[in-house]
């Protein structure tokens, strides 16, 4: 089992509500700024959706997030050189969720034990606060915070190459970091996890469960719809189950329970978190 203390000792304090809204709005602002840049360099008309309302209004289409198959192809093409993505972490931190996504899209990466390096040497260690996880890219980009790392990987290697695709997946990654995190993890003043609000009945989780009753994954049905959004959301709920052994979710949120069970039985999740942990969490999700 992962170390309870090691996982969250370096976590930042829970964001106040208005900062939650600010974090959630980041996705929209990034998408809008990217969209404006796209218009500035556009050399042709944007494709139109086939629906009648879109044809009448002439609105641009909103492409679905790239499937894992296409993401793997894109990743292979972009990282076929000696470029290496370096992930600093260990099994007692959030770094396995980043490893999970890297495995899903087939991106080559190098794992470095963060406990074996001097984390006070910024920017050689790419987290100014010395926390875990952190990563660096051969292009010179240093990143910290699991949500930011996931979005960078999805953007550069996972096929999120348009503002629409970034927004569709990014809103869920931001929601996981800003809103689901404080639901899953109750912290004391030292940033240590002391419980979970999933033991109660948070309204947001009922909404999430209802959405999951309508689709297999957050962005749709079938393997093609699994995305970085699912990595972000499922990881947090599964972490909550890991550190709260008496936690039961199947009775209150049956669709969320099935969702977490499917996530924990994915081969790439098993590889990232370990077979024993994955099997135990898959069972616990349905208990």
XYZ file of N, CA and C in Angstrom:
861
model
N 0.829 -1.218 0.000
C 0.000 0.000 0.000
C 0.855 1.255 0.000
N 0.386 2.263 -0.638
C 1.110 3.532 -0.642
C 1.099 4.142 0.748
N 2.098 4.938 1.029
C 2.186 5.595 2.329
C 1.186 6.729 2.416
N 0.313 6.677 3.450
C -0.692 7.735 3.635
C -0.021 9.089 3.832
N 0.991 9.113 4.661
C 1.624 10.385 4.990
C 2.398 10.955 3.814
N 3.125 10.088 3.127
C 3.995 10.574 2.045
C 3.223 11.183 0.914
N 2.017 10.655 0.658
C 1.249 11.104 -0.502
C 0.851 12.557 -0.414
N 0.477 13.006 0.784
C -0.132 14.333 0.837
C 0.570 15.329 1.760
N 1.745 14.976 2.302
C 2.442 15.926 3.155
C 2.786 17.206 2.417
N 3.063 17.084 1.118
C 3.478 18.255 0.343
C 2.334 18.927 -0.381
N 1.085 18.506 -0.077
C -0.054 19.081 -0.783
C -0.309 20.507 -0.347
N -0.728 21.397 -1.245
C -1.112 22.757 -0.859
C -2.409 22.721 -0.090
N -2.730 23.741 0.707
C -3.997 23.772 1.425
C -5.171 23.838 0.479
N -6.332 23.453 1.010
C -7.559 23.454 0.204
C -7.888 24.870 -0.246
N -8.231 24.998 -1.496
C -8.567 26.312 -2.039
C -9.888 26.809 -1.484
N -10.020 28.091 -1.134
C -11.332 28.638 -0.810
C -12.222 28.638 -2.043
N -13.526 28.774 -1.819
C -14.487 28.587 -2.902
C -14.247 29.504 -4.077
N -13.949 30.791 -3.837
C -13.786 31.677 -4.994
C -12.534 31.352 -5.783
N -11.530 30.761 -5.100
C -10.371 30.308 -5.848
C -10.693 29.053 -6.629
N -11.637 28.240 -6.124
C -12.101 27.096 -6.911
C -12.657 27.581 -8.245
N -13.500 28.607 -8.176
C -14.088 29.141 -9.415
C -13.004 29.690 -10.334
N -12.005 30.341 -9.741
C -10.921 30.890 -10.561
C -10.157 29.788 -11.260
N -9.913 28.685 -10.506
C -9.188 27.575 -11.128
C -9.988 26.952 -12.247
N -11.300 26.814 -12.021
C -12.132 26.226 -13.061
C -12.193 27.102 -14.304
N -12.120 28.412 -14.107
C -12.207 29.314 -15.260
C -10.926 29.347 -16.072
N -9.845 28.791 -15.511
C -8.572 28.802 -16.237
C -8.683 28.099 -17.566
N -9.408 26.973 -17.574
C -9.565 26.220 -18.823
C -10.205 27.079 -19.896
N -11.252 27.828 -19.513
C -11.967 28.657 -20.484
C -11.062 29.747 -21.016
N -10.294 30.382 -20.105
C -9.414 31.465 -20.542
C -8.335 30.953 -21.473
N -7.745 29.789 -21.142
C -6.708 29.228 -22.003
C -7.271 28.865 -23.363
N -8.474 28.269 -23.363
C -9.076 27.884 -24.636
C -9.363 29.102 -25.496
N -9.873 30.172 -24.853
C -10.208 31.376 -25.620
C -8.959 32.010 -26.208
N -7.881 32.088 -25.394
C -6.666 32.708 -25.916
C -6.077 31.887 -27.046
N -6.127 30.556 -26.911
C -5.617 29.705 -27.986
C -6.467 29.836 -29.226
N -7.809 29.976 -29.031
C -8.708 30.092 -30.173
C -8.451 31.365 -30.964
N -8.179 32.452 -30.201
C -7.898 33.711 -30.885
C -6.626 33.601 -31.707
N -5.616 32.919 -31.153
C -4.377 32.737 -31.900
C -4.615 31.916 -33.148
N -5.495 30.918 -33.020
C -5.789 30.069 -34.174
C -6.440 30.879 -35.288
N -7.343 31.787 -34.929
C -7.978 32.641 -35.935
C -6.945 33.511 -36.636
N -5.951 33.971 -35.870
C -4.973 34.894 -36.431
C -4.123 34.236 -37.507
N -3.899 32.923 -37.379
C -3.033 32.256 -38.341
C -3.804 31.355 -39.291
N -5.125 31.374 -39.200
C -5.929 30.478 -40.029
C -5.753 30.780 -41.509
N -5.605 29.713 -42.283
C -5.447 29.881 -43.726
C -6.647 29.357 -44.495
N -7.669 28.965 -43.801
C -8.842 28.433 -44.475
C -10.031 28.440 -43.550
N -11.222 28.159 -44.077
C -12.427 28.177 -43.260
C -12.437 27.029 -42.268
N -13.051 27.277 -41.100
C -13.206 26.226 -40.113
C -14.276 25.250 -40.578
N -14.112 23.938 -40.245
C -15.126 22.966 -40.640
C -16.429 23.214 -39.914
N -17.534 22.859 -40.556
C -18.845 23.051 -39.959
C -19.426 21.734 -39.519
N -20.205 21.773 -38.426
C -20.918 20.590 -37.989
C -22.036 20.288 -38.979
N -22.508 19.068 -38.936
C -23.531 18.648 -39.886
C -24.946 18.945 -39.416
N -25.099 19.367 -38.138
C -26.444 19.623 -37.655
C -27.061 20.821 -38.365
N -28.409 20.825 -38.427
C -29.117 21.892 -39.135
C -28.846 23.239 -38.515
N -28.871 23.303 -37.158
C -28.665 24.592 -36.501
C -27.284 25.143 -36.799
N -26.287 24.256 -36.864
C -24.932 24.723 -37.144
C -24.793 25.185 -38.576
N -25.430 24.463 -39.495
C -25.335 24.882 -40.895
C -25.968 26.248 -41.089
N -27.047 26.496 -40.354
C -27.716 27.781 -40.494
C -26.885 28.899 -39.872
N -26.264 28.609 -38.712
C -25.536 29.647 -38.009
C -24.102 29.784 -38.489
N -23.606 28.731 -39.132
C -22.222 28.771 -39.595
C -21.224 28.682 -38.468
N -21.594 28.021 -37.349
C -20.685 27.908 -36.207
C -19.638 26.850 -36.466
N -18.420 27.039 -35.925
C -17.370 26.036 -36.119
C -17.664 24.770 -35.338
N -17.132 23.666 -35.806
C -17.344 22.398 -35.124
C -16.505 22.326 -33.869
N -16.898 21.430 -32.962
C -16.141 21.167 -31.756
C -15.713 19.715 -31.812
N -14.504 19.452 -32.283
C -14.066 18.078 -32.449
C -13.992 17.347 -31.124
N -14.227 16.046 -31.141
C -14.065 15.238 -29.957
C -12.588 15.159 -29.589
N -12.336 14.923 -28.315
C -10.959 14.737 -27.876
C -10.373 13.534 -28.592
N -9.120 13.646 -28.969
C -8.474 12.575 -29.720
C -8.535 11.262 -28.956
N -8.823 10.175 -29.672
C -8.885 8.866 -29.053
C -7.497 8.432 -28.629
N -7.447 7.405 -27.750
C -6.155 6.927 -27.291
C -5.333 6.348 -28.429
N -6.014 5.713 -29.392
C -5.278 5.153 -30.523
C -4.576 6.247 -31.324
N -5.322 7.325 -31.625
C -4.712 8.420 -32.371
C -3.676 9.137 -31.524
N -3.918 9.194 -30.211
C -2.953 9.826 -29.321
C -1.647 9.045 -29.297
N -1.759 7.708 -29.293
C -0.547 6.890 -29.301
C 0.254 7.109 -30.580
N -0.456 7.238 -31.721
C 0.240 7.481 -32.984
C 0.935 8.833 -32.962
N 0.218 9.850 -32.465
C 0.792 11.197 -32.389
C 1.988 11.209 -31.454
N 1.860 10.510 -30.333
C 2.953 10.452 -29.373
C 4.173 9.804 -29.980
N 3.965 8.726 -30.726
C 5.076 8.023 -31.352
C 5.798 8.909 -32.350
N 5.036 9.697 -33.105
C 5.639 10.577 -34.098
C 6.404 11.721 -33.444
N 5.820 12.279 -32.391
C 6.428 13.458 -31.777
C 7.625 13.104 -30.899
N 7.647 11.893 -30.356
C 8.693 11.540 -29.414
C 9.588 10.440 -29.954
N 9.673 10.335 -31.281
C 10.491 9.292 -31.878
C 11.981 9.600 -31.811
N 12.324 10.838 -31.521
C 13.729 11.215 -31.403
C 14.230 10.844 -30.006
N 15.366 11.424 -29.596
C 15.919 11.110 -28.289
C 15.312 11.988 -27.204
N 14.257 12.731 -27.532
C 13.573 13.561 -26.543
C 12.986 12.674 -25.451
N 13.222 13.034 -24.196
C 12.768 12.211 -23.081
C 11.967 13.057 -22.098
N 10.830 12.534 -21.717
C 10.003 13.156 -20.693
C 10.428 12.573 -19.350
N 10.856 13.421 -18.432
C 11.337 12.961 -17.130
C 10.300 13.257 -16.057
N 9.899 12.214 -15.343
C 8.916 12.338 -14.272
C 9.593 12.073 -12.938
N 9.584 13.074 -12.068
C 10.152 12.946 -10.732
C 9.033 12.556 -9.763
N 9.184 11.432 -9.108
C 8.154 10.995 -8.176
C 8.520 9.666 -7.560
N 7.527 9.025 -6.946
C 7.665 7.674 -6.429
C 6.265 7.145 -6.114
N 6.190 5.914 -5.714
C 4.887 5.281 -5.509
C 4.105 5.881 -4.346
N 4.759 6.622 -3.488
C 4.065 7.222 -2.357
C 3.535 8.607 -2.634
N 3.426 9.004 -3.896
C 2.969 10.344 -4.260
C 1.900 10.257 -5.341
N 1.580 11.408 -5.931
C 0.615 11.419 -7.027
C 1.243 11.085 -8.378
N 2.529 10.865 -8.399
C 3.174 10.600 -9.683
C 2.625 9.369 -10.411
N 2.137 8.309 -9.730
C 1.579 7.184 -10.488
C 0.405 7.544 -11.386
N -0.368 8.569 -11.029
C -1.474 8.938 -11.910
C -0.950 9.550 -13.204
N 0.192 10.236 -13.122
C 0.827 10.749 -14.336
C 1.373 9.583 -15.158
N 2.007 8.620 -14.463
C 2.506 7.423 -15.140
C 1.378 6.693 -15.852
N 0.219 6.619 -15.211
C -0.950 5.966 -15.804
C -1.273 6.566 -17.165
N -1.343 7.892 -17.220
C -1.692 8.521 -18.492
C -0.592 8.352 -19.528
N 0.657 8.462 -19.122
C 1.758 8.244 -20.052
C 1.690 6.851 -20.669
N 1.342 5.868 -19.848
C 1.206 4.498 -20.343
C 0.016 4.377 -21.296
N -1.065 5.054 -20.988
C -2.270 4.969 -21.821
C -2.007 5.480 -23.239
N -1.236 6.538 -23.365
C -1.002 7.100 -24.697
C 0.281 6.564 -25.331
N 0.997 5.712 -24.598
C 2.195 5.109 -25.156
C 3.365 6.054 -25.317
N 3.448 7.060 -24.467
C 4.542 8.033 -24.562
C 5.756 7.541 -23.792
N 6.936 7.561 -24.404
C 8.145 7.163 -23.675
C 8.476 8.168 -22.578
N 8.957 7.674 -21.466
C 9.260 8.566 -20.346
C 10.319 7.920 -19.464
N 10.911 8.735 -18.644
C 11.906 8.279 -17.682
C 11.434 8.644 -16.292
N 11.395 7.671 -15.389
C 10.992 7.920 -14.016
C 12.231 8.102 -13.146
N 12.253 9.170 -12.370
C 13.373 9.460 -11.475
C 12.836 9.532 -10.052
N 13.453 8.783 -9.144
C 13.039 8.791 -7.744
C 13.283 10.178 -7.155
N 12.219 10.866 -6.813
C 12.343 12.238 -6.308
C 13.059 12.292 -4.973
N 13.079 11.177 -4.238
C 13.772 11.155 -2.952
C 15.278 11.012 -3.114
N 15.712 10.741 -4.341
C 17.137 10.542 -4.592
C 17.803 11.775 -5.200
N 17.056 12.868 -5.330
C 17.614 14.096 -5.896
C 17.441 15.238 -4.904
N 18.191 16.299 -5.110
C 18.082 17.483 -4.259
C 16.920 18.333 -4.766
N 15.803 18.284 -4.054
C 14.604 18.992 -4.513
C 14.619 20.478 -4.157
N 15.682 20.937 -3.535
C 15.787 22.369 -3.217
C 16.467 23.143 -4.333
N 16.982 22.443 -5.330
C 17.718 23.084 -6.414
C 16.790 23.369 -7.595
N 16.072 24.474 -7.518
C 15.207 24.908 -8.623
C 16.012 25.852 -9.512
N 15.995 25.721 -10.846
C 15.071 24.908 -11.636
C 15.590 23.539 -12.072
N 16.768 23.112 -11.577
C 17.224 21.780 -11.978
C 16.231 20.718 -11.507
N 15.662 20.926 -10.327
C 14.481 20.156 -9.936
C 13.285 21.056 -10.244
N 12.392 20.625 -11.146
C 11.416 21.559 -11.734
C 10.200 21.900 -10.879
N 10.322 21.887 -9.575
C 9.233 22.323 -8.700
C 9.807 23.337 -7.719
N 9.409 24.608 -7.805
C 10.012 25.643 -6.964
C 9.806 25.415 -5.473
N 8.793 24.611 -5.106
C 8.518 24.352 -3.695
C 9.034 22.982 -3.250
N 9.712 22.280 -4.157
C 10.319 21.008 -3.810
C 9.358 19.863 -3.600
N 8.131 20.010 -4.067
C 7.119 18.978 -3.854
C 7.139 17.941 -4.979
N 6.279 16.939 -4.842
C 6.191 15.831 -5.787
C 4.728 15.689 -6.220
N 4.449 15.427 -7.506
C 5.376 15.161 -8.605
C 5.834 16.439 -9.310
N 6.838 16.251 -10.143
C 7.321 17.314 -11.024
C 7.861 16.635 -12.280
N 7.999 17.399 -13.343
C 8.491 16.793 -14.578
C 9.253 17.824 -15.397
N 10.053 17.305 -16.310
C 10.743 18.166 -17.261
C 10.701 17.511 -18.627
N 10.638 18.344 -19.632
C 10.557 17.884 -21.005
C 11.849 18.260 -21.712
N 12.218 17.474 -22.714
C 13.458 17.757 -23.436
C 13.435 19.131 -24.088
N 12.238 19.684 -24.303
C 12.128 21.011 -24.885
C 12.435 22.128 -23.910
N 12.715 21.777 -22.649
C 13.074 22.778 -21.662
C 11.947 23.194 -20.744
N 10.781 22.562 -20.869
C 9.625 22.895 -20.035
C 9.710 22.141 -18.721
N 9.580 22.871 -17.611
C 9.493 22.261 -16.296
C 8.095 22.460 -15.751
N 7.536 21.428 -15.142
C 6.147 21.500 -14.684
C 5.988 20.915 -13.287
N 4.983 21.427 -12.581
C 4.587 20.847 -11.303
C 3.075 20.943 -11.193
N 2.502 20.277 -10.209
C 1.062 20.077 -10.024
C 0.554 19.032 -11.024
N -0.062 17.985 -10.497
C -0.455 16.848 -11.329
C -1.405 17.242 -12.454
N -2.345 18.158 -12.184
C -3.277 18.572 -13.233
C -2.581 19.287 -14.378
N -1.644 20.180 -14.039
C -0.895 20.891 -15.075
C -0.034 19.927 -15.874
N 0.542 18.945 -15.187
C 1.368 17.957 -15.879
C 0.515 17.131 -16.838
N -0.649 16.691 -16.381
C -1.534 15.905 -17.242
C -1.933 16.682 -18.486
N -2.274 17.950 -18.319
C -2.712 18.741 -19.463
C -1.570 19.001 -20.437
N -0.370 19.193 -19.926
C 0.781 19.370 -20.813
C 1.017 18.112 -21.641
N 0.983 16.957 -20.988
C 1.184 15.692 -21.701
C 0.096 15.498 -22.748
N -1.161 15.752 -22.350
C -2.272 15.579 -23.283
C -2.170 16.542 -24.456
N -1.732 17.758 -24.172
C -1.603 18.779 -25.209
C -0.482 18.439 -26.181
N 0.678 18.093 -25.651
C 1.849 17.896 -26.501
C 1.924 16.496 -27.109
N 1.530 15.485 -26.343
C 1.712 14.110 -26.801
C 0.412 13.334 -26.985
N -0.679 13.836 -26.427
C -1.920 13.066 -26.411
C -2.973 13.495 -27.401
N -2.675 14.441 -28.272
C -3.606 14.796 -29.328
C -4.561 15.936 -29.030
N -4.402 16.630 -27.904
C -5.263 17.793 -27.627
C -4.687 19.014 -28.337
N -4.852 19.025 -29.645
C -4.165 20.020 -30.463
C -5.059 21.158 -30.931
N -6.250 21.293 -30.375
C -7.113 22.428 -30.685
C -7.674 22.994 -29.385
N -8.094 24.256 -29.373
C -8.701 24.820 -28.164
C -9.939 24.043 -27.718
N -10.721 23.554 -28.683
C -11.935 22.813 -28.331
C -11.613 21.513 -27.605
N -10.619 20.791 -28.112
C -10.234 19.534 -27.472
C -9.649 19.778 -26.077
N -8.845 20.838 -25.953
C -8.280 21.160 -24.647
C -9.385 21.497 -23.644
N -10.353 22.254 -24.104
C -11.428 22.666 -23.202
C -12.281 21.479 -22.778
N -12.575 20.586 -23.721
C -13.452 19.460 -23.427
C -12.853 18.559 -22.349
N -11.571 18.294 -22.437
C -10.912 17.462 -21.429
C -10.437 18.286 -20.239
N -9.946 19.494 -20.519
C -9.349 20.305 -19.471
C -10.313 20.728 -18.387
N -11.575 20.917 -18.721
C -12.535 21.335 -17.693
C -12.664 20.275 -16.607
N -12.528 18.998 -16.986
C -12.619 17.921 -16.005
C -11.339 17.803 -15.185
N -10.198 18.025 -15.806
C -8.943 17.995 -15.061
C -8.927 19.125 -14.032
N -9.374 20.312 -14.447
C -9.447 21.452 -13.529
C -10.452 21.190 -12.416
N -11.586 20.589 -12.770
C -12.604 20.283 -11.756
C -12.060 19.292 -10.738
N -11.332 18.301 -11.207
C -10.755 17.321 -10.294
C -9.816 18.001 -9.299
N -8.967 18.906 -9.790
C -8.000 19.571 -8.920
C -8.651 20.594 -7.994
N -9.620 21.334 -8.504
C -10.185 22.440 -7.729
C -11.363 22.047 -6.855
N -12.188 21.102 -7.312
C -13.434 20.795 -6.601
C -13.501 19.374 -6.054
N -13.056 18.394 -6.840
C -13.117 17.015 -6.362
C -12.068 16.748 -5.296
N -10.922 17.357 -5.420
C -9.837 17.174 -4.450
C -10.286 17.434 -3.011
N -10.872 18.606 -2.693
C -11.283 18.839 -1.302
C -12.453 17.965 -0.853
N -13.175 17.360 -1.806
C -14.213 16.397 -1.432
C -13.574 15.075 -1.025
N -12.596 14.658 -1.791
C -11.948 13.366 -1.535
C -11.008 13.402 -0.341
N -10.377 14.559 -0.107
C -9.316 14.622 0.896
C -9.556 15.763 1.880
N -9.858 15.423 3.105
C -9.965 16.399 4.186
C -8.596 16.506 4.849
N -8.112 17.738 5.000
C -6.756 17.952 5.507
C -6.750 18.749 6.803
N -5.688 18.548 7.586
C -5.489 19.392 8.750
C -4.617 20.585 8.368
N -4.250 21.395 9.349
C -3.500 22.614 9.051
C -2.102 22.338 8.515
N -1.623 21.117 8.671
C -0.303 20.756 8.151
C -0.370 20.113 6.771
N -1.574 20.059 6.204
C -1.728 19.487 4.882
C -1.816 17.976 4.865
N -1.993 17.353 6.030
C -2.104 15.902 6.116
C -3.563 15.484 5.960
N -3.795 14.423 5.212
C -5.151 13.927 5.002
C -5.649 13.238 6.264
N -6.812 13.672 6.731
C -7.378 13.112 7.967
C -8.745 12.477 7.739
N -9.228 12.490 6.514
C -10.530 11.897 6.230
C -10.988 12.244 4.831
N -12.242 11.942 4.536
C -12.815 12.232 3.222
C -14.267 12.642 3.347
N -14.661 13.612 2.566
C -16.065 14.028 2.543
C -16.934 13.059 1.746
N -16.312 12.087 1.103
C -17.087 11.055 0.424
C -17.835 10.175 1.423
N -17.456 10.255 2.682
C -18.185 9.529 3.720
C -19.558 10.152 3.955
N -19.723 11.397 3.542
C -21.015 12.068 3.626
C -21.758 11.969 2.308
N -22.465 13.030 1.966
C -23.242 13.029 0.731
C -23.049 14.339 -0.035
N -21.849 14.597 -0.510
C -21.610 15.836 -1.276
C -22.438 15.860 -2.567
N -23.091 16.986 -2.794
C -24.012 17.089 -3.930
C -23.298 16.892 -5.264
N -22.092 17.397 -5.366
C -21.376 17.307 -6.636
C -21.166 15.861 -7.066
N -20.987 14.978 -6.116
C -20.740 13.578 -6.457
C -22.019 12.908 -6.963
N -23.159 13.343 -6.472
C -24.426 12.826 -7.007
C -24.605 13.267 -8.458
N -24.193 14.487 -8.760
C -24.254 14.967 -10.143
C -23.304 14.148 -11.016
N -22.105 13.911 -10.507
C -21.132 13.100 -11.243
C -21.680 11.702 -11.499
N -22.299 11.115 -10.497
C -22.862 9.766 -10.645
C -23.952 9.742 -11.709
N -24.771 10.788 -11.747
C -25.826 10.859 -12.760
C -25.234 10.961 -14.157
N -24.204 11.764 -14.305
C -23.546 11.891 -15.611
C -22.962 10.551 -16.059
N -22.415 9.813 -15.117
C -21.821 8.526 -15.451
C -22.861 7.444 -15.711
N -24.110 7.727 -15.376
C -25.182 6.796 -15.733
C -25.527 6.905 -17.213
N -25.066 7.994 -17.837
C -25.388 8.251 -19.238
C -24.244 7.909 -20.184
N -23.051 7.680 -19.643
C -21.919 7.339 -20.497
C -20.896 6.535 -19.709
N -20.149 5.714 -20.416
C -19.147 4.863 -19.792
C -17.997 5.669 -19.213
N -17.545 6.668 -19.972
C -16.470 7.552 -19.537
C -16.974 8.988 -19.556
N -16.215 9.908 -19.048
C -16.691 11.288 -18.917
C -17.005 11.939 -20.255
N -16.312 11.535 -21.300
C -16.509 12.166 -22.607
C -17.257 11.282 -23.599
N -17.821 10.181 -23.131
C -18.600 9.348 -24.042
C -18.470 7.872 -23.739
N -18.915 7.060 -24.688
C -18.911 5.610 -24.531
C -17.828 4.964 -25.384
N -17.348 3.816 -24.933
C -16.367 3.069 -25.685
C -14.941 3.492 -25.405
N -14.019 2.647 -25.786
C -12.603 2.882 -25.529
C -12.112 4.187 -26.148
N -12.696 4.567 -27.272
C -12.256 5.793 -27.948
C -12.528 7.044 -27.119
N -13.436 6.941 -26.148
C -13.807 8.112 -25.351
C -13.006 8.242 -24.067
N -12.255 7.214 -23.692
C -11.423 7.320 -22.499
C -10.356 8.395 -22.737
N -10.136 9.254 -21.731
C -9.245 10.395 -21.940
C -8.540 10.794 -20.658
N -7.748 11.834 -20.769
C -7.051 12.381 -19.613
C -8.037 12.840 -18.545
N -9.251 13.195 -18.938
C -10.271 13.586 -17.968
C -10.559 12.443 -17.002
N -10.631 11.229 -17.519
C -10.916 10.063 -16.679
C -9.733 9.743 -15.771
N -8.536 9.944 -16.268
C -7.353 9.724 -15.437
C -7.387 10.645 -14.226
N -7.716 11.907 -14.443
C -7.729 12.884 -13.354
C -8.819 12.574 -12.338
N -10.032 12.320 -12.805
C -11.175 12.140 -11.900
C -11.120 10.785 -11.203
N -10.925 9.718 -11.957
C -10.912 8.384 -11.358
C -9.774 8.223 -10.360
N -8.621 8.815 -10.640
C -7.478 8.696 -9.737
C -7.814 9.209 -8.347
N -8.482 10.356 -8.270
C -8.768 10.954 -6.969
C -9.732 10.095 -6.155
N -10.767 9.588 -6.797
C -11.729 8.760 -6.067
C -11.064 7.460 -5.616
N -10.239 6.886 -6.475
C -9.537 5.656 -6.108
C -8.523 5.909 -4.991
N -7.884 7.062 -4.989
C -6.995 7.405 -3.875
C -7.797 7.500 -2.574
N -8.977 8.083 -2.641
C -9.815 8.194 -1.441
C -10.182 6.810 -0.912
N -10.489 5.886 -1.808
C -10.786 4.518 -1.397
C -9.552 3.849 -0.799
N -8.387 4.181 -1.325
C -7.148 3.589 -0.846
C -6.859 3.963 0.600
N -7.079 5.225 0.938
C -6.701 5.701 2.264
C -7.845 5.723 3.275
N -9.010 5.310 2.853
C -10.163 5.232 3.760
C -10.802 3.867 3.563
N -10.253 2.878 4.255
C -10.625 1.490 3.998
C -12.084 1.179 4.326
N -12.698 1.984 5.163
C -14.099 1.758 5.498
C -15.055 2.502 4.567
N -14.508 3.244 3.625
C -15.333 4.035 2.717
C -16.106 3.132 1.754
N -17.404 3.375 1.634
C -18.256 2.638 0.702
C -18.899 3.648 -0.250
N -18.803 3.392 -1.538
C -19.402 4.322 -2.504
C -20.473 3.666 -3.370
N -20.497 2.345 -3.454
C -21.402 1.663 -4.383
C -22.868 1.868 -4.023
N -23.170 1.936 -2.748
C -24.563 2.109 -2.335
C -25.127 3.461 -2.702
N -24.326 4.506 -2.551
C -24.775 5.873 -2.842
C -24.585 6.245 -4.304
N -23.491 5.794 -4.877
C -23.141 6.199 -6.241
C -22.761 4.970 -7.073
N -23.736 4.178 -7.480
C -23.437 2.923 -8.195
C -22.709 3.127 -9.520
N -23.019 4.203 -10.206
C -22.359 4.447 -11.500
C -20.912 4.880 -11.311
N -20.670 5.677 -10.292
C -19.295 6.065 -9.967
C -18.491 4.836 -9.550
N -19.130 3.928 -8.805
C -18.455 2.711 -8.366
C -18.035 1.854 -9.563
N -18.938 1.684 -10.516
C -18.616 0.904 -11.717
C -17.510 1.587 -12.529
N -17.583 2.901 -12.578
C -16.582 3.703 -13.292
C -15.195 3.496 -12.688
N -15.110 3.559 -11.367
C -13.826 3.380 -10.699
C -13.320 1.948 -10.849
N -14.237 0.998 -10.820
C -13.845 -0.399 -11.018
C -13.239 -0.603 -12.401
N -13.861 -0.016 -13.419
C -13.331 -0.137 -14.783
C -11.968 0.532 -14.901
N -11.825 1.677 -14.260
C -10.562 2.395 -14.322
C -9.440 1.578 -13.676
N -9.735 0.988 -12.518
C -8.711 0.261 -11.774
C -8.328 -1.063 -12.425
N -9.149 -1.552 -13.339
C -8.826 -2.811 -14.021
C -8.169 -2.585 -15.385
N -7.951 -1.344 -15.751
C -7.255 -1.066 -17.000
C -5.788 -1.485 -16.870
N -5.223 -2.135 -17.875
C -3.827 -2.599 -17.798
C -2.834 -1.497 -17.449
N -3.058 -0.299 -17.970
C -2.114 0.785 -17.704
C -2.218 1.295 -16.269
N -3.404 1.244 -15.687
C -3.552 1.599 -14.272
C -2.818 0.583 -13.414
N -2.995 -0.692 -13.748
C -2.334 -1.758 -13.006
C -0.820 -1.600 -13.072
N -0.310 -1.257 -14.242
C 1.127 -1.081 -14.405
C 1.642 0.099 -13.587
N 0.857 1.170 -13.541
C 1.305 2.385 -12.852
C 1.214 2.263 -11.336
N 0.145 1.657 -10.829
C -0.092 1.616 -9.386
C 0.311 0.293 -8.736
N 0.522 -0.725 -9.546
C 0.860 -2.031 -9.003
C -0.349 -2.948 -8.992
N -0.120 -4.212 -9.282
C -1.224 -5.165 -9.417
C -2.009 -5.335 -8.123
N -1.304 -5.446 -6.996
C -1.992 -5.646 -5.722
C -2.908 -4.492 -5.368
N -2.403 -3.272 -5.513
C -3.205 -2.080 -5.225
C -4.398 -1.988 -6.165
N -4.165 -2.209 -7.442
C -5.236 -2.092 -8.430
C -6.336 -3.119 -8.171
N -5.982 -4.352 -7.906
C -6.982 -5.391 -7.654
C -7.796 -5.082 -6.403
N -7.119 -4.629 -5.360
C -7.822 -4.313 -4.114
C -8.800 -3.157 -4.307
N -8.393 -2.133 -5.043
C -9.259 -0.976 -5.249
C -10.420 -1.302 -6.186
N -10.184 -2.148 -7.166
C -11.267 -2.566 -8.071
C -12.379 -3.267 -7.273
N -11.994 -4.104 -6.325
C -12.969 -4.794 -5.495
C -13.650 -3.840 -4.520
N -12.847 -2.966 -3.922
C -13.382 -2.051 -2.930
C -14.375 -1.062 -3.547
N -14.168 -0.716 -4.795
C -15.080 0.227 -5.457
C -16.498 -0.331 -5.521
N -16.632 -1.639 -5.668
C -17.945 -2.260 -5.821
C -18.498 -2.807 -4.508
N -17.735 -2.697 -3.444
C -18.160 -3.274 -2.154
C -19.340 -2.520 -1.550
